[in-house]
Short mmCIF file of C-alpha atoms in Angstrom, two decimals:
data_model
loop_
_atom_site.label_atom_id
_atom_site.label_comp_id
_atom_site.label_asym_id
_atom_site.label_seq_id
_atom_site.Cartn_x
_atom_site.Cartn_y
_atom_site.Cartn_z
CA MET A 1 87.09 -8.73 62.58
CA ALA A 2 88.01 -5.21 63.74
CA ARG A 3 88.84 -4.22 60.17
CA HIS A 4 85.50 -5.65 59.01
CA LYS A 5 83.64 -3.67 61.66
CA GLY A 6 85.53 -0.52 60.70
CA ASN A 7 84.55 -0.96 57.06
CA LEU A 8 80.96 -1.55 58.11
CA TYR A 9 80.89 1.62 60.22
CA ALA A 10 82.50 3.58 57.40
CA CYS A 11 79.91 2.23 54.98
CA LEU A 12 77.06 3.09 57.32
CA LEU A 13 78.52 6.55 57.87
CA GLY A 14 78.74 7.06 54.15
CA ILE A 15 75.14 6.02 53.68
CA VAL A 16 74.00 8.40 56.43
CA LEU A 17 76.03 11.20 54.87
CA VAL A 18 74.55 10.57 51.42
CA ILE A 19 71.02 10.44 52.84
CA SER A 20 71.66 13.68 54.75
CA ILE A 21 72.96 15.45 51.67
CA PHE A 22 70.05 14.15 49.63
CA TRP A 23 67.60 15.26 52.30
CA ILE A 24 69.09 18.77 52.42
CA VAL A 25 69.05 19.12 48.64
CA ALA A 26 65.56 17.65 48.37
CA GLY A 27 64.39 19.93 51.13
CA GLY A 28 65.70 22.93 49.28
CA LEU A 29 64.06 21.80 46.09
CA ARG A 30 60.88 21.03 47.98
CA ASN A 31 60.89 24.56 49.39
CA ARG A 32 61.48 25.98 45.93
CA VAL A 33 58.64 23.96 44.46
CA SER A 34 56.25 24.51 47.36
CA PHE A 35 56.84 28.26 47.11
CA TRP A 36 53.88 28.31 44.73
CA PRO A 37 52.44 24.82 44.80
CA ASN A 38 48.95 25.52 43.60
CA PRO A 39 48.32 27.72 40.55
CA ASN A 40 44.73 28.16 41.70
CA SER A 41 45.73 29.54 45.10
CA LYS A 42 44.36 32.98 45.88
CA PHE A 43 46.47 35.89 47.03
CA PRO A 44 45.73 37.45 50.41
CA ASP A 45 44.41 41.01 50.54
CA PHE A 46 47.37 43.38 50.18
CA SER A 47 45.32 46.61 50.01
CA HIS A 48 44.71 47.32 53.73
CA TYR A 49 41.71 49.59 53.29
CA ASP A 50 40.68 49.14 56.92
CA ASN A 51 41.17 52.87 57.68
CA PHE A 52 38.94 54.47 55.04
CA THR A 53 37.88 57.75 56.69
CA HIS A 54 39.32 59.69 59.61
CA THR A 55 37.37 62.54 61.21
CA LEU A 56 39.60 65.35 62.46
CA SER A 57 39.02 66.67 65.95
CA ASP A 58 38.90 70.39 66.73
CA GLU A 59 42.45 70.08 68.07
CA GLN A 60 43.63 68.52 64.83
CA PHE A 61 41.80 71.14 62.79
CA PRO A 62 41.75 74.44 64.72
CA THR A 63 39.52 76.98 63.00
CA ASN A 64 39.42 79.67 65.71
CA ASP A 65 43.03 79.83 66.87
CA GLU A 66 44.70 82.92 65.45
CA ASP A 67 48.17 81.57 66.31
CA ARG A 68 47.86 78.34 64.38
CA ARG A 69 47.66 77.55 60.70
CA ILE A 70 46.55 74.55 58.69
CA ILE A 71 48.90 73.88 55.76
CA VAL A 72 47.83 71.43 53.04
CA ILE A 73 50.50 70.13 50.65
CA GLY A 74 49.86 68.81 47.14
CA ASP A 75 51.50 65.75 45.53
CA VAL A 76 55.20 65.55 46.47
CA HIS A 77 56.29 62.45 44.53
CA GLY A 78 59.59 62.16 46.35
CA MET A 79 60.69 65.73 45.54
CA ASN A 80 62.25 66.22 48.95
CA GLU A 81 64.22 69.40 48.16
CA SER A 82 61.09 71.07 46.79
CA LEU A 83 59.13 70.05 49.90
CA THR A 84 61.82 71.58 52.09
CA ALA A 85 61.81 74.75 50.00
CA LEU A 86 58.03 75.08 50.23
CA LEU A 87 57.93 74.58 54.00
CA THR A 88 60.72 77.14 54.36
CA ARG A 89 58.85 79.57 52.12
CA ILE A 90 55.76 79.20 54.29
CA SER A 91 57.80 79.42 57.54
CA TYR A 92 56.30 76.16 58.72
CA ASP A 93 56.32 75.91 62.51
CA THR A 94 56.33 72.31 63.72
CA GLN A 95 55.12 73.40 67.17
CA LYS A 96 52.09 75.41 66.04
CA ASP A 97 51.09 74.59 62.48
CA ILE A 98 49.01 71.61 61.39
CA LEU A 99 50.42 69.99 58.25
CA ILE A 100 48.27 67.81 56.00
CA HIS A 101 49.41 66.09 52.80
CA LEU A 102 47.19 64.88 49.97
CA GLY A 103 49.03 61.66 49.19
CA ASP A 104 51.46 60.47 46.53
CA LEU A 105 54.41 61.16 48.79
CA THR A 106 56.63 58.70 46.94
CA THR A 107 57.82 57.41 43.54
CA LYS A 108 58.78 59.19 40.33
CA GLY A 109 61.58 60.97 42.20
CA PRO A 110 64.74 59.10 43.36
CA VAL A 111 64.12 56.27 45.84
CA GLU A 112 66.29 57.90 48.52
CA ASP A 113 64.26 61.12 48.24
CA SER A 114 61.00 59.20 48.55
CA LEU A 115 62.36 57.62 51.73
CA ALA A 116 63.40 61.05 53.04
CA VAL A 117 59.88 62.39 52.49
CA LEU A 118 58.40 59.35 54.23
CA SER A 119 60.78 59.78 57.16
CA PHE A 120 59.80 63.43 57.58
CA MET A 121 56.10 62.62 57.53
CA LYS A 122 56.46 59.64 59.86
CA ASN A 123 58.80 61.29 62.36
CA ASN A 124 56.51 64.30 62.70
CA ASN A 125 53.23 62.34 62.72
CA ILE A 126 51.94 64.37 59.78
CA LEU A 127 48.26 63.98 58.91
CA GLY A 128 47.39 63.01 55.37
CA VAL A 129 45.63 60.69 52.98
CA ARG A 130 46.85 57.77 50.91
CA GLY A 131 47.44 58.43 47.22
CA ASN A 132 47.19 55.93 44.37
CA ASN A 133 50.99 55.69 44.12
CA ASP A 134 51.29 55.28 47.88
CA GLN A 135 48.73 52.50 47.57
CA GLN A 136 50.87 50.62 45.06
CA VAL A 137 53.96 50.97 47.26
CA LEU A 138 52.00 49.73 50.26
CA GLU A 139 50.65 46.75 48.34
CA TRP A 140 54.10 45.77 47.08
CA ARG A 141 55.45 45.87 50.63
CA ALA A 142 52.53 43.79 51.92
CA TRP A 143 53.25 41.32 49.11
CA MET A 144 56.93 41.18 50.11
CA ASP A 145 56.02 40.46 53.72
CA TRP A 146 53.80 37.66 52.49
CA ILE A 147 56.47 36.30 50.12
CA VAL A 148 59.06 35.91 52.87
CA SER A 149 56.51 34.02 54.95
CA GLN A 150 56.26 31.34 52.23
CA PRO A 151 58.63 28.34 52.05
CA GLY A 152 61.62 29.41 49.99
CA GLY A 153 60.24 32.91 49.54
CA ARG A 154 62.93 34.75 51.45
CA ASP A 155 65.73 33.11 49.43
CA TRP A 156 63.93 33.88 46.18
CA LEU A 157 63.51 37.55 47.11
CA VAL A 158 67.20 37.78 48.09
CA GLU A 159 68.09 36.33 44.69
CA VAL A 160 65.97 39.00 43.03
CA ASP A 161 67.85 41.68 44.99
CA ASP A 162 71.25 40.17 44.08
CA ARG A 163 70.45 40.15 40.38
CA TRP A 164 68.79 43.56 40.30
CA PRO A 165 71.83 45.33 38.74
CA ASP A 166 71.76 42.85 35.81
CA TYR A 167 68.41 44.09 34.56
CA GLU A 168 67.97 47.53 36.13
CA LEU A 169 69.08 49.43 33.01
CA PRO A 170 67.04 47.36 30.49
CA LEU A 171 63.94 47.75 32.65
CA GLU A 172 64.45 51.51 32.91
CA LYS A 173 64.35 51.52 29.10
CA GLY A 174 61.11 49.58 29.14
CA ASN A 175 62.59 46.23 28.11
CA MET A 176 60.56 43.69 30.08
CA PHE A 177 62.31 40.90 28.14
CA ALA A 178 65.32 41.53 30.37
CA PHE A 179 63.98 38.71 32.54
CA ASP A 180 64.44 36.17 29.77
CA SER A 181 68.23 36.11 30.08
CA GLN A 182 68.01 35.39 33.81
CA PRO A 183 67.68 32.02 35.59
CA SER A 184 64.26 30.40 35.46
CA LEU A 185 63.24 31.73 38.87
CA MET A 186 63.70 35.28 37.59
CA LYS A 187 61.82 35.08 34.29
CA LYS A 188 58.62 36.92 33.51
CA HIS A 189 56.43 33.85 33.57
CA SER A 190 57.76 32.93 36.99
CA TRP A 191 56.89 36.40 38.34
CA GLY A 192 53.46 36.03 36.81
CA LYS A 193 52.75 33.14 39.12
CA LYS A 194 53.91 35.03 42.17
CA VAL A 195 52.27 38.45 41.81
CA PRO A 196 48.65 39.50 41.22
CA GLU A 197 47.61 40.07 37.63
CA GLY A 198 48.55 43.49 36.26
CA TRP A 199 51.32 44.18 38.76
CA LYS A 200 54.64 45.37 37.30
CA PRO A 201 57.61 44.08 39.30
CA LEU A 202 60.86 45.96 39.84
CA GLY A 203 59.49 49.41 38.99
CA ASP A 204 59.47 52.57 41.12
CA HIS A 205 56.79 51.29 43.48
CA TYR A 206 58.59 47.98 44.00
CA GLN A 207 61.91 49.70 44.71
CA VAL A 208 60.47 52.10 47.30
CA ALA A 209 58.56 49.25 48.92
CA ARG A 210 61.71 47.12 49.14
CA ALA A 211 63.81 49.96 50.57
CA MET A 212 61.46 51.49 53.14
CA SER A 213 61.66 50.60 56.83
CA PRO A 214 58.89 48.80 58.72
CA SER A 215 57.97 52.06 60.48
CA GLN A 216 57.67 53.88 57.13
CA TYR A 217 55.47 51.08 55.84
CA ASN A 218 53.31 51.28 58.96
CA TYR A 219 52.96 55.04 58.45
CA LEU A 220 51.68 54.55 54.89
CA ARG A 221 49.37 51.83 56.09
CA SER A 222 47.96 54.11 58.81
CA LEU A 223 46.89 56.78 56.31
CA PRO A 224 43.14 56.98 55.64
CA LEU A 225 41.70 57.51 52.19
CA VAL A 226 39.60 60.51 53.30
CA LEU A 227 40.13 63.13 56.00
CA TYR A 228 36.98 64.94 57.11
CA ALA A 229 37.11 68.16 59.12
CA PRO A 230 33.59 68.96 60.41
CA ALA A 231 34.82 72.14 62.10
CA GLY A 232 35.77 73.58 58.72
CA HIS A 233 33.29 71.65 56.54
CA VAL A 234 36.21 70.37 54.47
CA PHE A 235 37.11 67.03 52.94
CA PHE A 236 40.70 66.10 52.07
CA VAL A 237 41.18 63.31 49.55
CA HIS A 238 43.84 62.32 47.05
CA ALA A 239 41.77 62.25 43.85
CA GLY A 240 38.22 63.38 44.50
CA LEU A 241 34.70 62.90 45.85
CA LEU A 242 31.26 63.25 44.34
CA ALA A 243 28.54 65.50 45.79
CA ALA A 244 25.82 63.36 44.24
CA ASP A 245 25.48 59.94 42.67
CA PRO A 246 25.74 60.75 38.93
CA SER A 247 23.61 57.72 38.05
CA ARG A 248 20.57 59.34 39.69
CA LYS A 249 18.74 62.62 39.34
CA LEU A 250 19.82 65.27 41.78
CA THR A 251 16.38 65.27 43.35
CA HIS A 252 16.27 61.51 43.92
CA TYR A 253 15.42 60.69 47.53
CA LYS A 254 18.65 58.70 47.93
CA GLN A 255 20.75 61.75 47.13
CA PRO A 256 21.99 63.04 50.51
CA LEU A 257 21.57 66.70 49.59
CA SER A 258 18.05 66.38 48.19
CA HIS A 259 16.50 66.88 51.65
CA TRP A 260 17.31 68.19 55.09
CA PRO A 261 18.41 65.44 57.44
CA TYR A 262 16.09 64.48 60.26
CA ILE A 263 17.53 66.02 63.44
CA GLU A 264 15.55 67.04 66.48
CA GLN A 265 15.39 70.82 66.88
CA ARG A 266 17.39 71.15 63.69
CA GLU A 267 16.36 74.77 63.11
CA HIS A 268 18.44 75.60 66.17
CA ASN A 269 21.36 73.30 65.41
CA ILE A 270 22.88 74.22 62.08
CA PRO A 271 26.28 72.60 62.87
CA ALA A 272 24.53 69.28 63.46
CA ILE A 273 22.62 69.65 60.20
CA ARG A 274 25.80 70.33 58.27
CA LYS A 275 27.69 67.46 59.86
CA ALA A 276 24.84 65.03 59.18
CA GLN A 277 24.72 65.95 55.52
CA GLU A 278 28.51 65.91 55.16
CA LEU A 279 28.72 62.44 56.68
CA ALA A 280 25.93 61.36 54.35
CA LEU A 281 28.04 62.46 51.38
CA LEU A 282 30.60 59.88 52.46
CA SER A 283 28.21 57.09 53.37
CA ASP A 284 25.26 57.43 50.98
CA ILE A 285 27.04 58.04 47.67
CA PRO A 286 28.37 54.62 46.60
CA GLN A 287 31.25 56.03 44.56
CA ASN A 288 32.61 57.74 47.68
CA GLN A 289 32.87 54.33 49.34
CA ASP A 290 34.96 52.90 46.51
CA PRO A 291 38.73 53.05 47.25
CA TRP A 292 39.60 53.11 43.56
CA VAL A 293 37.38 56.14 42.95
CA VAL A 294 38.66 58.32 45.79
CA GLN A 295 42.26 57.51 44.85
CA ASN A 296 41.97 57.78 41.06
CA ILE A 297 38.97 59.78 39.82
CA ARG A 298 39.58 62.80 37.61
CA SER A 299 36.38 62.93 35.57
CA VAL A 300 32.96 61.35 35.22
CA ARG A 301 31.93 59.93 31.86
CA LYS A 302 28.46 59.44 30.45
CA LYS A 303 26.16 57.25 32.50
CA GLY A 304 28.00 58.33 35.64
CA LYS A 305 31.15 56.21 35.35
CA PRO A 306 34.22 57.66 37.12
CA THR A 307 37.44 57.68 35.08
CA ARG A 308 41.12 58.52 35.54
CA SER A 309 41.07 60.44 32.28
CA SER A 310 41.54 64.19 32.30
CA SER A 311 40.42 64.56 28.70
CA LYS A 312 37.25 62.45 28.64
CA GLY A 313 34.12 63.20 30.62
CA THR A 314 33.32 66.07 32.99
CA PRO A 315 35.89 67.03 35.65
CA PHE A 316 34.60 65.79 39.00
CA SER A 317 35.31 69.24 40.50
CA ASP A 318 32.83 70.80 38.04
CA LEU A 319 30.16 68.37 39.20
CA TRP A 320 31.01 69.06 42.86
CA ASN A 321 30.69 72.81 42.38
CA ASP A 322 27.49 72.51 40.35
CA VAL A 323 25.85 70.82 43.33
CA MET A 324 27.36 72.99 46.06
CA ASN A 325 26.38 76.18 44.25
CA LYS A 326 22.77 75.02 44.47
CA CYS A 327 22.87 74.67 48.27
CA SER A 328 20.45 77.19 49.74
CA GLY A 329 21.52 77.16 53.38
CA PHE A 330 23.20 80.57 53.24
CA ARG A 331 20.44 82.27 51.29
CA THR A 332 16.65 82.57 51.32
CA SER A 333 14.92 79.43 50.17
CA LYS A 334 11.38 78.18 50.03
CA THR A 335 12.61 75.03 51.69
CA GLN A 336 12.50 75.47 55.47
CA PHE A 337 14.18 73.44 58.17
CA GLY A 338 10.82 72.48 59.57
CA SER A 339 9.78 70.71 56.40
CA ASN A 340 10.68 67.14 55.52
CA THR A 341 9.42 67.66 51.98
CA ARG A 342 11.98 66.51 49.45
CA LEU A 343 12.64 68.48 46.29
CA ILE A 344 10.81 66.48 43.65
CA GLY A 345 8.96 67.24 40.47
CA TYR A 346 11.46 69.79 39.16
CA GLN A 347 13.10 69.61 35.79
CA GLU A 348 16.83 69.17 36.39
CA SER A 349 17.65 72.12 34.16
CA ARG A 350 15.37 74.43 36.18
CA LEU A 351 16.49 73.32 39.64
CA ALA A 352 17.82 76.38 41.46
CA ASP A 353 18.09 75.41 45.12
CA LEU A 354 18.88 72.39 47.19
CA PRO A 355 18.23 72.08 50.94
CA CYS A 356 21.84 71.94 52.07
CA TYR A 357 24.90 73.90 53.11
CA PRO A 358 27.97 73.76 50.84
CA SER A 359 31.23 72.08 51.81
CA THR A 360 34.70 72.15 50.28
CA VAL A 361 36.86 69.35 48.86
CA VAL A 362 40.66 69.72 48.68
CA TYR A 363 42.48 67.20 46.50
CA GLY A 364 45.59 66.41 44.44
CA HIS A 365 46.21 63.83 41.69
CA ALA A 366 45.25 65.93 38.64
CA ALA A 367 48.65 67.32 37.62
CA GLY A 368 47.48 67.61 34.03
CA ARG A 369 44.97 70.28 35.09
CA GLY A 370 47.48 72.10 37.27
CA LEU A 371 46.46 74.30 40.15
CA ASP A 372 42.68 74.24 39.87
CA VAL A 373 40.70 76.46 42.26
CA LYS A 374 36.94 76.74 42.11
CA ARG A 375 34.45 78.13 44.64
CA TRP A 376 34.04 74.89 46.60
CA SER A 377 37.06 72.87 45.50
CA VAL A 378 40.83 73.28 45.50
CA GLY A 379 43.07 71.09 43.33
CA LEU A 380 46.67 71.32 44.54
CA ASP A 381 48.67 69.01 42.26
CA SER A 382 50.65 71.59 40.31
CA GLY A 383 53.05 69.10 38.69
CA CYS A 384 56.18 69.32 40.83
CA PHE A 385 57.75 66.16 39.39
CA TYR A 386 57.29 67.57 35.88
CA GLY A 387 59.37 70.63 36.70
CA ARG A 388 56.46 72.91 37.47
CA LYS A 389 55.50 73.80 41.07
CA LEU A 390 54.76 72.32 44.47
CA SER A 391 51.78 74.06 46.08
CA ALA A 392 50.25 74.44 49.52
CA LEU A 393 46.91 75.75 50.73
CA VAL A 394 47.36 77.85 53.87
CA LEU A 395 44.35 78.21 56.17
CA ASP A 396 44.02 80.17 59.40
CA ALA A 397 41.28 81.63 61.60
CA ARG A 398 40.34 84.09 58.83
CA SER A 399 39.64 81.21 56.46
CA PHE A 400 36.60 80.19 58.47
CA SER A 401 35.24 83.63 59.36
CA SER A 402 31.50 84.13 59.29
CA GLY A 403 32.08 87.48 57.69
CA ALA A 404 30.32 89.35 60.47
CA SER A 405 33.30 91.54 61.29
CA GLY A 406 36.90 92.22 60.44
CA ASP A 407 38.53 93.98 57.52
CA HIS A 408 39.55 90.76 55.81
CA THR A 409 36.11 89.86 54.50
CA PHE A 410 36.51 91.24 51.02
CA ASP A 411 35.50 89.65 47.73
CA PHE A 412 37.82 87.25 45.98
CA PRO A 413 37.67 85.72 42.53
CA SER A 414 35.57 82.58 42.76
CA GLU A 415 37.88 80.55 40.54
CA ALA A 416 41.58 80.59 39.72
CA THR A 417 43.71 78.35 37.57
CA THR A 418 47.39 77.92 36.84
CA ASP A 419 47.12 80.21 33.81
CA GLN A 420 46.03 83.05 36.07
CA LEU A 421 49.12 82.62 38.19
CA HIS A 422 51.27 83.88 35.35
CA ALA A 423 49.53 87.23 35.13
CA GLU A 424 48.09 89.96 37.32
CA PRO A 425 44.41 89.83 36.38
CA SER A 426 41.76 92.28 37.45
CA LEU A 427 38.67 90.15 37.88
CA PRO A 428 35.12 91.43 38.25
CA GLY A 429 34.10 91.61 41.87
CA ALA A 430 37.66 91.63 43.19
CA VAL A 431 38.95 94.52 45.24
CA THR A 432 41.89 96.04 43.39
CA ASN A 433 44.46 95.65 46.14
CA HIS A 434 43.30 92.17 47.11
CA THR A 435 43.47 90.13 43.93
CA PHE A 436 46.68 88.13 43.43
CA ASP A 437 49.91 88.93 45.23
CA SER A 438 52.35 89.93 42.49
CA LEU A 439 55.50 88.18 43.69
CA SER A 440 58.44 87.83 41.33
CA SER A 441 57.44 84.31 40.34
CA ALA A 442 53.69 84.73 40.98
CA THR A 443 53.75 82.15 43.77
CA ASP A 444 51.21 83.63 46.20
CA LEU A 445 47.50 83.56 45.48
CA ARG A 446 44.58 84.64 47.68
CA ILE A 447 41.26 82.88 47.24
CA LYS A 448 37.85 82.84 48.84
CA PHE A 449 37.34 79.93 51.18
CA ASP A 450 34.40 78.48 53.10
CA HIS A 451 31.41 80.84 53.30
CA ALA A 452 33.14 84.21 53.71
CA GLY A 453 36.75 83.51 54.59
CA GLU A 454 40.03 83.77 52.76
CA ALA A 455 42.94 81.40 52.13
CA ARG A 456 46.32 81.56 50.47
CA ILE A 457 47.94 79.22 47.98
CA ILE A 458 51.73 79.38 48.01
CA SER A 459 53.92 77.61 45.47
CA VAL A 460 57.61 77.07 44.83
CA LYS A 461 59.35 76.16 41.61
CA CYS A 462 60.47 72.55 41.40
CA HIS A 463 63.77 71.49 39.85
#
């Protein structure tokens, strides 16, 4: 009887053990399968565009403090040594100077250098905007956080990490078929079910996203798409803004610069007038509310469609300057503050004045055009990753002078491009000893800024 009971207990124990093993295996399989149970399921929003515009306070953007500077850095792309060299060249003072970056801090350079740039920006609470490459890194990291929250997702992502060396080299050579030799969970079609359409897994953006710390991710996520400085009448953006909706005539009543804003006692409150119109540029022009546009625009094609292309369409900076050059606020105009009459009935080709004050846009993104300085726009992406230069715009109290006094209010060339940096031009209207600083590598350029101020652009060679 005792032996019979022992056999029965052993049998029952065996059954329990088998059921337990089966349950564990089935559970694992169930987790694997339920990782993406419904092909029609929608992805959550990974973009995090909740912080679109940030308005800089007077403390964040000091225009009257002679002891403080505002330094604006172009696209870094993980070139940490070049960033260090540029800040050293400028004698950047962390206690006094305000540093602003124009986005695209990461990718293209080595992953560890991208992380070093992110750490510097995060640890020093540097102001800046989010670039299109930063956006992709941020979205990949948001996707990863979502993946690990799914059943079986964490194990799958760990498996991807473990097998990364097996296909790193083929992928660097552009061989996306490297997935096909991997287990089924790693193949291209399996990724296609797990990532939004058009995403490219395991590239630069993926690698930076996987390697960065939660605090670095939070820093990227905190960056707005546009920085607006009302004290200096300046916008900072990664790719660009439009001064008018290109789908409408410049005199259309919905164009924010086609009329003076309605402000009580506006003839005595020019700062309020300027701020109202500048805010309207951001809110009333639909393209300036589109995240893709402000992070990617380079040109505007026919019928007013923004494009990433540098070779097709009209450069957005040309359109911006065409409008700002028509602003009549600093010169005599038939349009008075006391009139609400909108400018209508003109032929576009004959329109000379608009009832507005000009403002400046500072941007990056357009490395193909190089350093691109016009009267009311400054393009600072001078192609550091491509072995050219990393550039910074340096502003101080003189940059925002009214021109009423001081010996620094001389004429500057209204436009300057990268080609001019390789020579010592004598431009019409420029005082001989105040054109371009002739340094050994032509890295210091003086330009006109705001209404009657001056600014410097300083560049270092990238390696």
